[in-house]
């Protein structure tokens, strides 16, 4: 039996009611989620504020710099290059110290803490006072290592010494290096005369540079014993590295040089094959014209084997681009004709 019109109207009203109920429930859920997120945000805010106000301790590494040290004065005992400083304050303030580098370095004047007896001393109290100068009043210094600076210095003479590069460095396959360049190539050393008398040069040490594929440029500190001061204290080192490829020329003409006007030297072969190693970036620039292949008429008298002359080759192209030049054959036969 077909449903009546009355039944259809009832079903339609029920469907509308169900849809409205679902919409209402979803809105309620969204409201609950939104309320929950608001409470989470408020809780996070208060947690952040509370954490920022909490007091804790943190460690900092501070560079120790001695300024205005006379050229002829060198420390003969150890002076630290950095201080380990532990400070206590709120977490927010400690974070600010880390962000604005207020504890990055501490500079002191040489003459202020040096005496006429050769002592350089900064007491523990003075050292903490210098560090506090860059901190807020609420900050407390927990520890400083070393706790004080106590060193000796002496007046010395200066001499100039060449700089040598030492260490291990290699290039990758199909690459080669040219002689390293050191700038400056010599420096002034201040040290007691007994130390200077034992020195011949100063070393700049480079380590851990293996399988280089490109030119290396680095600023290196010098290897110096205690009580020795170098000016400058660092050098710039350049190690040129280039990739190379083999290049071959099948026929390069052999020229006769120093031939007299009344004689003509006929040679065989009149051309040779030539191979060489060329920097990759200059591969297309190198031509047979960059090589002088020749036999020398003046060497006839000095040759033990009559009728044969050595073939010489000389590269005449851009410097430091071509190496390992080889020719084949290396001997030419000759006949002398009168003109």
Coordinates of C-alpha atoms in Angstrom, one line a residue, residues 165-178 180 206-216 239-242:
X165 CA 103.4 25.5 6.8
X166 CA 103.3 22.1 8.5
X167 CA 100.7 19.3 8.8
X168 CA 99.0 16.9 6.5
X169 CA 96.9 17.8 3.5
X170 CA 96.2 15.9 0.3
X171 CA 94.2 16.3 -2.8
X172 CA 91.6 14.1 -4.4
X173 CA 92.3 11.9 -7.5
X174 CA 92.8 13.9 -10.7
X175 CA 93.6 17.0 -8.8
X176 CA 96.9 18.7 -7.9
X177 CA 98.2 21.4 -5.7
X178 CA 100.6 24.1 -6.3
X180 CA 101.2 26.9 -0.7
X206 CA 97.1 22.8 9.2
X207 CA 95.5 19.4 9.9
X208 CA 92.7 17.3 8.7
X209 CA 92.5 18.6 5.2
X210 CA 92.3 15.5 3.0
X211 CA 91.1 14.9 -0.5
X212 CA 90.9 18.6 -1.4
X213 CA 89.0 19.4 -4.6
X214 CA 89.2 23.2 -4.5
X215 CA 91.6 25.9 -3.5
X216 CA 91.8 26.1 0.3
X239 CA 96.7 26.1 -1.0
X240 CA 95.9 26.3 -4.8
X241 CA 94.1 23.1 -5.9
X242 CA 93.0 22.4 -9.5

